[in-house]
C-alpha cells in the first residue's frame, strides 16, 4: 500500500490513538534503584558529582526502601561506602557478617519483608585499599582464581543476610559457576544471580567512584578484566558462558552507549537482560537540565524507554524514584 491509501500519521493524530498503538511500555516495575549506604545514624550525604543522589545511613535507607515500595519499584541495588580504616589489600571486610551491606540488608528485610527485592553488588572494590575489584599480585595484576574464592565467600555472606539477587560486577572468569555451586550447596536455591556479563572498561563510571569513595584509591585501571568498548562478539561469549554457569539474568553496563549490545544479547539468547544507566549517564542528564538544554522529565522517560525498546527487562537507574513518580502521575 502506498500514499495516500497508507498514511502512517493517521495513528499519531490523537493522544488516545498514540497510546493505543504504542509498542513499548515503561512502568515503575521496570526499574531497579541503585542506592548508597554509609555509616552513622540519621546521616544523609549528598554526592556532589551526582546532583540529587545521596549516601544514606542504614536507618534512612530503610525509609528509602519503604518509599520505593510505595511507588511500585520492585528492587533496590545496594552499594556500601566502606570506611577507609576497614579497607585492606585483601578486602576482608567483604566477608564480615556485620559489615555495612549486611546490616542494611537485615534492616530493610525486617522493615519491608518480601515487599521489595534486594540486589547486592559482588566485587571487592568497595573493600580494597587499592580500589581494584579483586586481589592483586606484586605487579598490580588482578588475580582471577584467588579473587573468585573471596567472591564466593562474599556472596554467601550477603545471601545469609537476606540478599535476593547476587550481582557479580567483578568480571572474573568462572565466578558465576563457583557462586552458583556455593549457593546451592548452602541451600540458597532461590537466590538469583544477575551477572554483570558485559561490563565495559568505560569512561562513564567516575561519579560512582565518588559515591563509594574509591577515587584516589584506584591504582592503575581495570582494563585487564573489564571489556574493551570496541568489542561486541566478546560480549556474546561472556554472556553465553555466564548463562551456562548458572546466571538467571545478565546485565550490560554502561547503558545508552551500549544499546546495540543489549539488542544483540536479547536476540541471541532470549533471556532476561538488564542494563545499568550508570552514574556518568545520570550526571550528563542532570548537567543538561542545569544548563537549560533539556527538560528532566522528558529526558528521563525517553532514555528509559530506549532501554525497554532495545530489549531490556529492566533498568538500574539513579532516576528510578523520579521516573516512578512521573509514571504513577
CSV table of C-alpha atoms in Angstrom, one decimal:
chain,number,residue,atom,x,y,z
A,1,UNK,CA,0.0,0.0,0.0
A,2,UNK,CA,1.3,3.5,-0.9
A,3,UNK,CA,0.3,7.0,-0.1
A,4,UNK,CA,-2.4,8.3,0.1
A,5,UNK,CA,-4.0,5.0,0.9
A,6,UNK,CA,-1.5,4.5,3.6
A,7,UNK,CA,-0.9,7.4,5.9
A,8,UNK,CA,1.2,6.5,8.9
A,9,UNK,CA,0.4,9.8,10.6
A,10,UNK,CA,-3.3,8.7,11.0
A,11,UNK,CA,-2.4,6.7,14.1
A,12,UNK,CA,-0.4,9.6,15.5
A,13,UNK,CA,-3.2,12.3,15.2
A,14,UNK,CA,-4.6,12.0,18.8
A,15,UNK,CA,-3.2,11.1,22.2
A,16,UNK,CA,-5.6,8.2,22.6
A,17,UNK,CA,-4.5,6.7,19.3
A,18,UNK,CA,-0.8,7.1,20.1
A,19,UNK,CA,-1.4,5.3,23.4
A,20,UNK,CA,-3.3,2.5,21.7
A,21,UNK,CA,-0.6,1.9,19.1
A,22,UNK,CA,2.4,2.2,21.5
A,23,UNK,CA,4.7,-0.7,21.1
A,24,UNK,CA,6.8,-0.3,24.2
A,25,UNK,CA,5.5,0.3,27.7
A,26,UNK,CA,7.5,1.6,30.7
A,27,UNK,CA,6.3,1.2,34.3
A,28,UNK,CA,7.8,1.5,37.8
A,29,UNK,CA,8.1,-2.3,37.8
A,30,UNK,CA,10.8,-2.0,35.1
A,31,UNK,CA,13.1,0.0,37.5
A,32,UNK,CA,15.9,-1.0,39.9
A,33,UNK,CA,17.1,1.8,42.2
A,34,UNK,CA,20.8,1.8,43.0
A,35,UNK,CA,21.4,3.3,46.4
A,36,UNK,CA,24.5,4.0,48.6
A,37,UNK,CA,24.7,3.1,52.2
A,38,UNK,CA,27.0,4.8,54.7
A,39,UNK,CA,27.8,4.6,58.4
A,40,UNK,CA,26.1,6.5,61.2
A,41,UNK,CA,22.6,7.3,62.1
A,42,UNK,CA,20.3,9.9,60.6
A,43,UNK,CA,23.0,10.6,58.0
A,44,UNK,CA,22.4,11.9,54.5
A,45,UNK,CA,25.5,12.8,52.5
A,46,UNK,CA,24.8,14.5,49.1
A,47,UNK,CA,27.1,13.4,46.4
A,48,UNK,CA,28.4,16.4,44.5
A,49,UNK,CA,29.1,14.7,41.2
A,50,UNK,CA,25.6,13.1,41.3
A,51,UNK,CA,23.2,16.0,41.9
A,52,UNK,CA,20.1,14.7,43.7
A,53,UNK,CA,21.8,11.5,44.9
A,54,UNK,CA,22.9,10.9,48.4
A,55,UNK,CA,24.5,8.3,50.6
A,56,UNK,CA,22.2,7.3,53.5
A,57,UNK,CA,22.8,5.6,56.8
A,58,UNK,CA,21.0,2.3,57.4
A,59,UNK,CA,18.1,3.8,59.3
A,60,UNK,CA,17.4,6.3,56.5
A,61,UNK,CA,18.0,3.5,53.9
A,62,UNK,CA,15.0,1.7,55.4
A,63,UNK,CA,12.9,4.8,54.8
A,64,UNK,CA,14.1,4.9,51.2
A,65,UNK,CA,13.1,1.2,50.8
A,66,UNK,CA,9.6,1.9,52.1
A,67,UNK,CA,9.4,4.9,49.6
A,68,UNK,CA,10.3,2.6,46.8
A,69,UNK,CA,7.7,0.0,47.8
A,70,UNK,CA,5.0,2.7,47.8
A,71,UNK,CA,6.0,3.8,44.3
A,72,UNK,CA,6.0,0.3,42.9
A,73,UNK,CA,9.7,0.0,42.4
A,74,UNK,CA,10.4,-3.7,42.8
A,75,UNK,CA,14.1,-3.8,43.7
A,76,UNK,CA,16.9,-1.9,45.3
A,77,UNK,CA,20.6,-2.3,44.3
A,78,UNK,CA,22.8,-1.7,47.4
A,79,UNK,CA,26.3,-0.3,47.3
A,80,UNK,CA,28.4,0.3,50.5
A,81,UNK,CA,30.5,3.3,51.3
A,82,UNK,CA,33.1,1.4,53.3
A,83,UNK,CA,35.2,3.4,55.8
A,84,UNK,CA,38.8,3.8,54.8
A,85,UNK,CA,40.0,2.1,58.0
A,86,UNK,CA,38.0,-1.0,57.1
A,87,UNK,CA,39.6,-1.4,53.7
A,88,UNK,CA,42.6,-3.7,53.2
A,89,UNK,CA,44.7,-5.2,50.5
A,90,UNK,CA,42.6,-8.4,50.6
A,91,UNK,CA,39.2,-6.8,51.1
A,92,UNK,CA,38.5,-8.9,54.2
A,93,UNK,CA,35.6,-6.6,55.2
A,94,UNK,CA,33.6,-8.1,52.4
A,95,UNK,CA,33.4,-11.3,54.4
A,96,UNK,CA,32.4,-9.6,57.7
A,97,UNK,CA,28.8,-10.8,58.5
A,98,UNK,CA,28.2,-7.4,60.3
A,99,UNK,CA,29.6,-5.2,57.5
A,100,UNK,CA,27.6,-2.2,56.2
A,101,UNK,CA,26.0,-4.2,53.4
A,102,UNK,CA,24.8,-7.0,55.6
A,103,UNK,CA,23.4,-4.6,58.3
A,104,UNK,CA,21.5,-2.7,55.6
A,105,UNK,CA,20.1,-6.0,54.2
A,106,UNK,CA,18.9,-7.2,57.6
A,107,UNK,CA,17.3,-3.8,58.5
A,108,UNK,CA,15.4,-3.5,55.2
A,109,UNK,CA,14.3,-7.1,55.3
A,110,UNK,CA,13.0,-6.6,58.9
A,111,UNK,CA,11.1,-3.4,57.9
A,112,UNK,CA,9.8,-4.4,54.5
A,113,UNK,CA,9.6,-8.2,54.5
A,114,UNK,CA,9.4,-9.6,51.0
A,115,UNK,CA,7.7,-6.5,49.5
A,116,UNK,CA,10.9,-5.4,47.8
A,117,UNK,CA,13.8,-7.2,46.2
A,118,UNK,CA,17.4,-6.7,47.4
A,119,UNK,CA,20.2,-6.9,44.9
A,120,UNK,CA,23.8,-6.8,46.2
A,121,UNK,CA,27.0,-6.0,44.3
A,122,UNK,CA,29.6,-8.7,44.5
A,123,UNK,CA,33.1,-7.3,43.9
A,124,UNK,CA,36.0,-6.3,46.1
A,125,UNK,CA,36.5,-2.6,45.0
A,126,UNK,CA,34.3,-1.2,47.9
A,127,UNK,CA,36.5,-3.1,50.4
A,128,UNK,CA,40.1,-3.0,49.0
A,129,UNK,CA,42.6,-0.3,49.8
A,130,UNK,CA,43.8,-0.2,46.2
A,131,UNK,CA,40.4,0.2,44.6
A,132,UNK,CA,40.6,-2.9,42.3
A,133,UNK,CA,37.7,-5.4,42.1
A,134,UNK,CA,40.0,-8.3,43.1
A,135,UNK,CA,43.2,-9.4,44.8
A,136,UNK,CA,46.4,-8.1,43.2
A,137,UNK,CA,49.9,-9.6,42.8
A,138,UNK,CA,53.1,-7.7,43.3
A,139,UNK,CA,52.9,-6.3,39.8
A,140,UNK,CA,49.4,-4.9,40.3
A,141,UNK,CA,47.7,-7.5,38.2
A,142,UNK,CA,44.3,-8.6,39.4
A,143,UNK,CA,44.4,-12.3,40.2
A,144,UNK,CA,41.5,-14.3,38.8
A,145,UNK,CA,41.1,-17.6,40.7
A,146,UNK,CA,42.2,-16.3,44.0
A,147,UNK,CA,39.7,-13.4,43.7
A,148,UNK,CA,36.9,-15.9,42.8
A,149,UNK,CA,37.4,-17.7,46.1
A,150,UNK,CA,36.8,-14.4,48.0
A,151,UNK,CA,33.8,-13.6,45.9
A,152,UNK,CA,32.2,-16.9,46.8
A,153,UNK,CA,32.6,-16.0,50.5
A,154,UNK,CA,31.2,-12.5,49.9
A,155,UNK,CA,28.2,-13.9,48.0
A,156,UNK,CA,27.4,-16.4,50.8
A,157,UNK,CA,27.8,-13.6,53.4
A,158,UNK,CA,25.2,-11.5,51.5
A,159,UNK,CA,22.8,-14.4,50.9
A,160,UNK,CA,22.8,-15.2,54.6
A,161,UNK,CA,22.0,-11.6,55.4
A,162,UNK,CA,18.9,-11.6,53.1
A,163,UNK,CA,20.0,-10.8,49.5
A,164,UNK,CA,17.6,-11.8,46.9
A,165,UNK,CA,19.8,-11.3,43.9
A,166,UNK,CA,23.6,-11.6,43.9
A,167,UNK,CA,25.1,-9.4,41.1
A,168,UNK,CA,28.8,-10.1,40.5
A,169,UNK,CA,30.3,-7.0,38.9
A,170,UNK,CA,33.9,-8.0,39.0
A,171,UNK,CA,34.3,-9.7,35.6
A,172,UNK,CA,36.5,-12.5,36.8
A,173,UNK,CA,36.4,-15.7,34.7
A,174,UNK,CA,34.4,-18.6,36.2
A,175,UNK,CA,32.9,-16.8,39.1
A,176,UNK,CA,29.3,-17.5,38.2
A,177,UNK,CA,29.7,-21.2,38.4
A,178,UNK,CA,31.6,-21.0,41.6
A,179,UNK,CA,29.0,-18.8,43.2
A,180,UNK,CA,26.1,-20.8,41.9
A,181,UNK,CA,27.5,-24.1,43.3
A,182,UNK,CA,28.2,-22.4,46.7
A,183,UNK,CA,24.6,-21.0,46.9
A,184,UNK,CA,23.1,-24.4,46.0
A,185,UNK,CA,25.3,-26.3,48.5
A,186,UNK,CA,24.3,-24.0,51.3
A,187,UNK,CA,20.6,-24.2,50.5
A,188,UNK,CA,20.1,-20.7,48.9
A,189,UNK,CA,18.4,-22.2,46.0
A,190,UNK,CA,16.1,-19.3,45.3
A,191,UNK,CA,18.8,-16.6,45.4
A,192,UNK,CA,19.2,-15.3,41.9
A,193,UNK,CA,22.4,-14.4,40.1
A,194,UNK,CA,22.3,-11.3,37.8
A,195,UNK,CA,25.6,-11.4,36.2
A,196,UNK,CA,27.4,-8.2,35.0
A,197,UNK,CA,28.2,-10.3,32.0
A,198,UNK,CA,29.1,-7.5,29.6
A,199,UNK,CA,30.7,-4.8,31.7
A,200,UNK,CA,32.9,-2.5,29.8
A,201,UNK,CA,36.0,-0.5,30.9
A,202,UNK,CA,34.1,2.7,30.5
A,203,UNK,CA,34.8,6.4,31.0
A,204,UNK,CA,31.2,6.8,32.4
A,205,UNK,CA,31.9,5.4,35.9
A,206,UNK,CA,33.5,8.5,37.5
A,207,UNK,CA,30.7,9.7,39.7
A,208,UNK,CA,30.1,6.2,41.1
A,209,UNK,CA,33.6,6.1,42.3
A,210,UNK,CA,32.9,9.3,44.2
A,211,UNK,CA,29.8,7.8,45.7
A,212,UNK,CA,31.7,4.8,47.1
A,213,UNK,CA,34.8,6.8,47.9
A,214,UNK,CA,37.3,4.9,45.7
A,215,UNK,CA,38.5,7.9,43.8
A,216,UNK,CA,42.1,8.5,44.8
A,217,UNK,CA,42.5,4.8,45.9
A,218,UNK,CA,42.5,3.2,42.5
A,219,UNK,CA,46.0,2.2,41.3
A,220,UNK,CA,46.1,1.7,37.5
A,221,UNK,CA,42.9,0.9,35.6
A,222,UNK,CA,40.5,-2.1,35.2
A,223,UNK,CA,41.2,-2.9,31.5
A,224,UNK,CA,42.6,-6.4,32.2
A,225,UNK,CA,39.2,-7.6,33.4
A,226,UNK,CA,36.5,-5.2,32.2
A,227,UNK,CA,35.7,-5.4,28.5
A,228,UNK,CA,37.2,-3.3,25.7
A,229,UNK,CA,34.5,-0.8,24.5
A,230,UNK,CA,35.4,-1.8,20.9
A,231,UNK,CA,34.1,-5.4,21.2
A,232,UNK,CA,30.7,-6.9,20.5
A,233,UNK,CA,31.4,-10.6,19.8
A,234,UNK,CA,33.3,-10.9,23.0
A,235,UNK,CA,30.2,-9.7,24.9
A,236,UNK,CA,28.2,-12.5,23.4
A,237,UNK,CA,30.8,-15.0,24.5
A,238,UNK,CA,30.8,-13.6,28.1
A,239,UNK,CA,27.0,-13.9,28.2
A,240,UNK,CA,27.0,-17.4,26.9
A,241,UNK,CA,29.5,-18.6,29.4
A,242,UNK,CA,27.7,-16.9,32.4
A,243,UNK,CA,24.4,-18.4,31.4
A,244,UNK,CA,25.9,-21.8,31.1
A,245,UNK,CA,27.5,-21.4,34.5
A,246,UNK,CA,24.1,-20.6,36.2
A,247,UNK,CA,23.2,-16.9,35.8
A,248,UNK,CA,19.5,-16.3,35.9
A,249,UNK,CA,19.8,-13.0,34.1
A,250,UNK,CA,22.6,-10.8,32.6
A,251,UNK,CA,23.5,-7.2,32.6
A,252,UNK,CA,25.0,-4.8,30.1
A,253,UNK,CA,27.0,-1.9,31.6
A,254,UNK,CA,27.0,1.0,30.8
A,255,UNK,CA,23.6,1.6,29.3
A,256,UNK,CA,22.8,4.0,26.5
A,257,UNK,CA,26.2,3.9,24.7
A,258,UNK,CA,25.8,0.1,24.6
A,259,UNK,CA,22.2,-0.4,23.5
A,260,UNK,CA,23.5,-2.3,20.5
A,261,UNK,CA,24.9,-4.9,22.9
A,262,UNK,CA,21.6,-5.1,24.7
A,263,UNK,CA,19.8,-5.9,21.4
A,264,UNK,CA,22.4,-8.4,20.3
A,265,UNK,CA,22.3,-10.3,23.6
A,266,UNK,CA,18.5,-10.3,23.7
A,267,UNK,CA,18.2,-11.6,20.1
A,268,UNK,CA,20.9,-14.2,20.6
A,269,UNK,CA,19.8,-15.7,24.0
A,270,UNK,CA,16.2,-14.7,24.7
A,271,UNK,CA,16.9,-14.4,28.4
A,272,UNK,CA,16.2,-11.5,30.9
A,273,UNK,CA,18.6,-8.7,30.0
A,274,UNK,CA,19.2,-5.7,32.3
A,275,UNK,CA,21.2,-2.6,31.7
A,276,UNK,CA,22.7,-0.1,34.1
A,277,UNK,CA,22.2,3.5,33.3
A,278,UNK,CA,25.5,4.4,35.1
A,279,UNK,CA,26.5,7.4,37.1
A,280,UNK,CA,28.1,9.3,34.2
A,281,UNK,CA,24.9,8.9,32.1
A,282,UNK,CA,22.8,10.3,35.0
A,283,UNK,CA,25.2,13.2,35.6
A,284,UNK,CA,25.1,14.1,31.9
A,285,UNK,CA,21.3,14.4,32.0
A,286,UNK,CA,21.4,16.5,35.2
A,287,UNK,CA,24.1,18.7,33.6
A,288,UNK,CA,21.9,19.2,30.5
A,289,UNK,CA,19.0,20.2,32.7
A,290,UNK,CA,21.1,22.6,34.7
A,291,UNK,CA,22.3,24.2,31.5
A,292,UNK,CA,18.8,24.6,30.2
A,293,UNK,CA,19.5,22.2,27.4
A,294,UNK,CA,16.6,19.8,28.1
A,295,UNK,CA,13.6,19.0,30.3
A,296,UNK,CA,14.4,16.5,33.0
A,297,UNK,CA,11.1,14.7,32.9
A,298,UNK,CA,11.2,14.2,29.1
A,299,UNK,CA,14.9,13.2,29.1
A,300,UNK,CA,14.5,10.7,31.9
A,301,UNK,CA,11.4,8.9,30.4
A,302,UNK,CA,12.8,8.9,26.8
A,303,UNK,CA,16.1,7.4,27.8
A,304,UNK,CA,14.4,4.7,30.0
A,305,UNK,CA,12.0,3.9,27.2
A,306,UNK,CA,15.0,3.4,24.9
A,307,UNK,CA,16.3,0.7,27.2
A,308,UNK,CA,13.0,-1.2,27.1
A,309,UNK,CA,12.7,-0.7,23.3
A,310,UNK,CA,16.2,-2.2,22.9
A,311,UNK,CA,15.1,-5.4,24.8
A,312,UNK,CA,15.8,-4.7,28.5
A,313,UNK,CA,13.6,-6.5,31.1
A,314,UNK,CA,14.6,-3.7,33.5
A,315,UNK,CA,17.0,-0.8,34.1
A,316,UNK,CA,19.2,0.1,37.0
A,317,UNK,CA,18.9,3.9,37.2
A,318,UNK,CA,19.5,6.7,39.7
A,319,UNK,CA,16.5,8.3,38.3
A,320,UNK,CA,14.2,5.4,39.4
A,321,UNK,CA,12.4,7.4,42.1
A,322,UNK,CA,11.8,10.4,39.9
A,323,UNK,CA,10.7,8.2,37.0
A,324,UNK,CA,8.3,6.2,39.2
A,325,UNK,CA,6.7,9.4,40.4
A,326,UNK,CA,6.2,10.5,36.8
A,327,UNK,CA,4.8,7.2,35.7
A,328,UNK,CA,2.4,7.0,38.6
A,329,UNK,CA,1.4,10.6,37.8
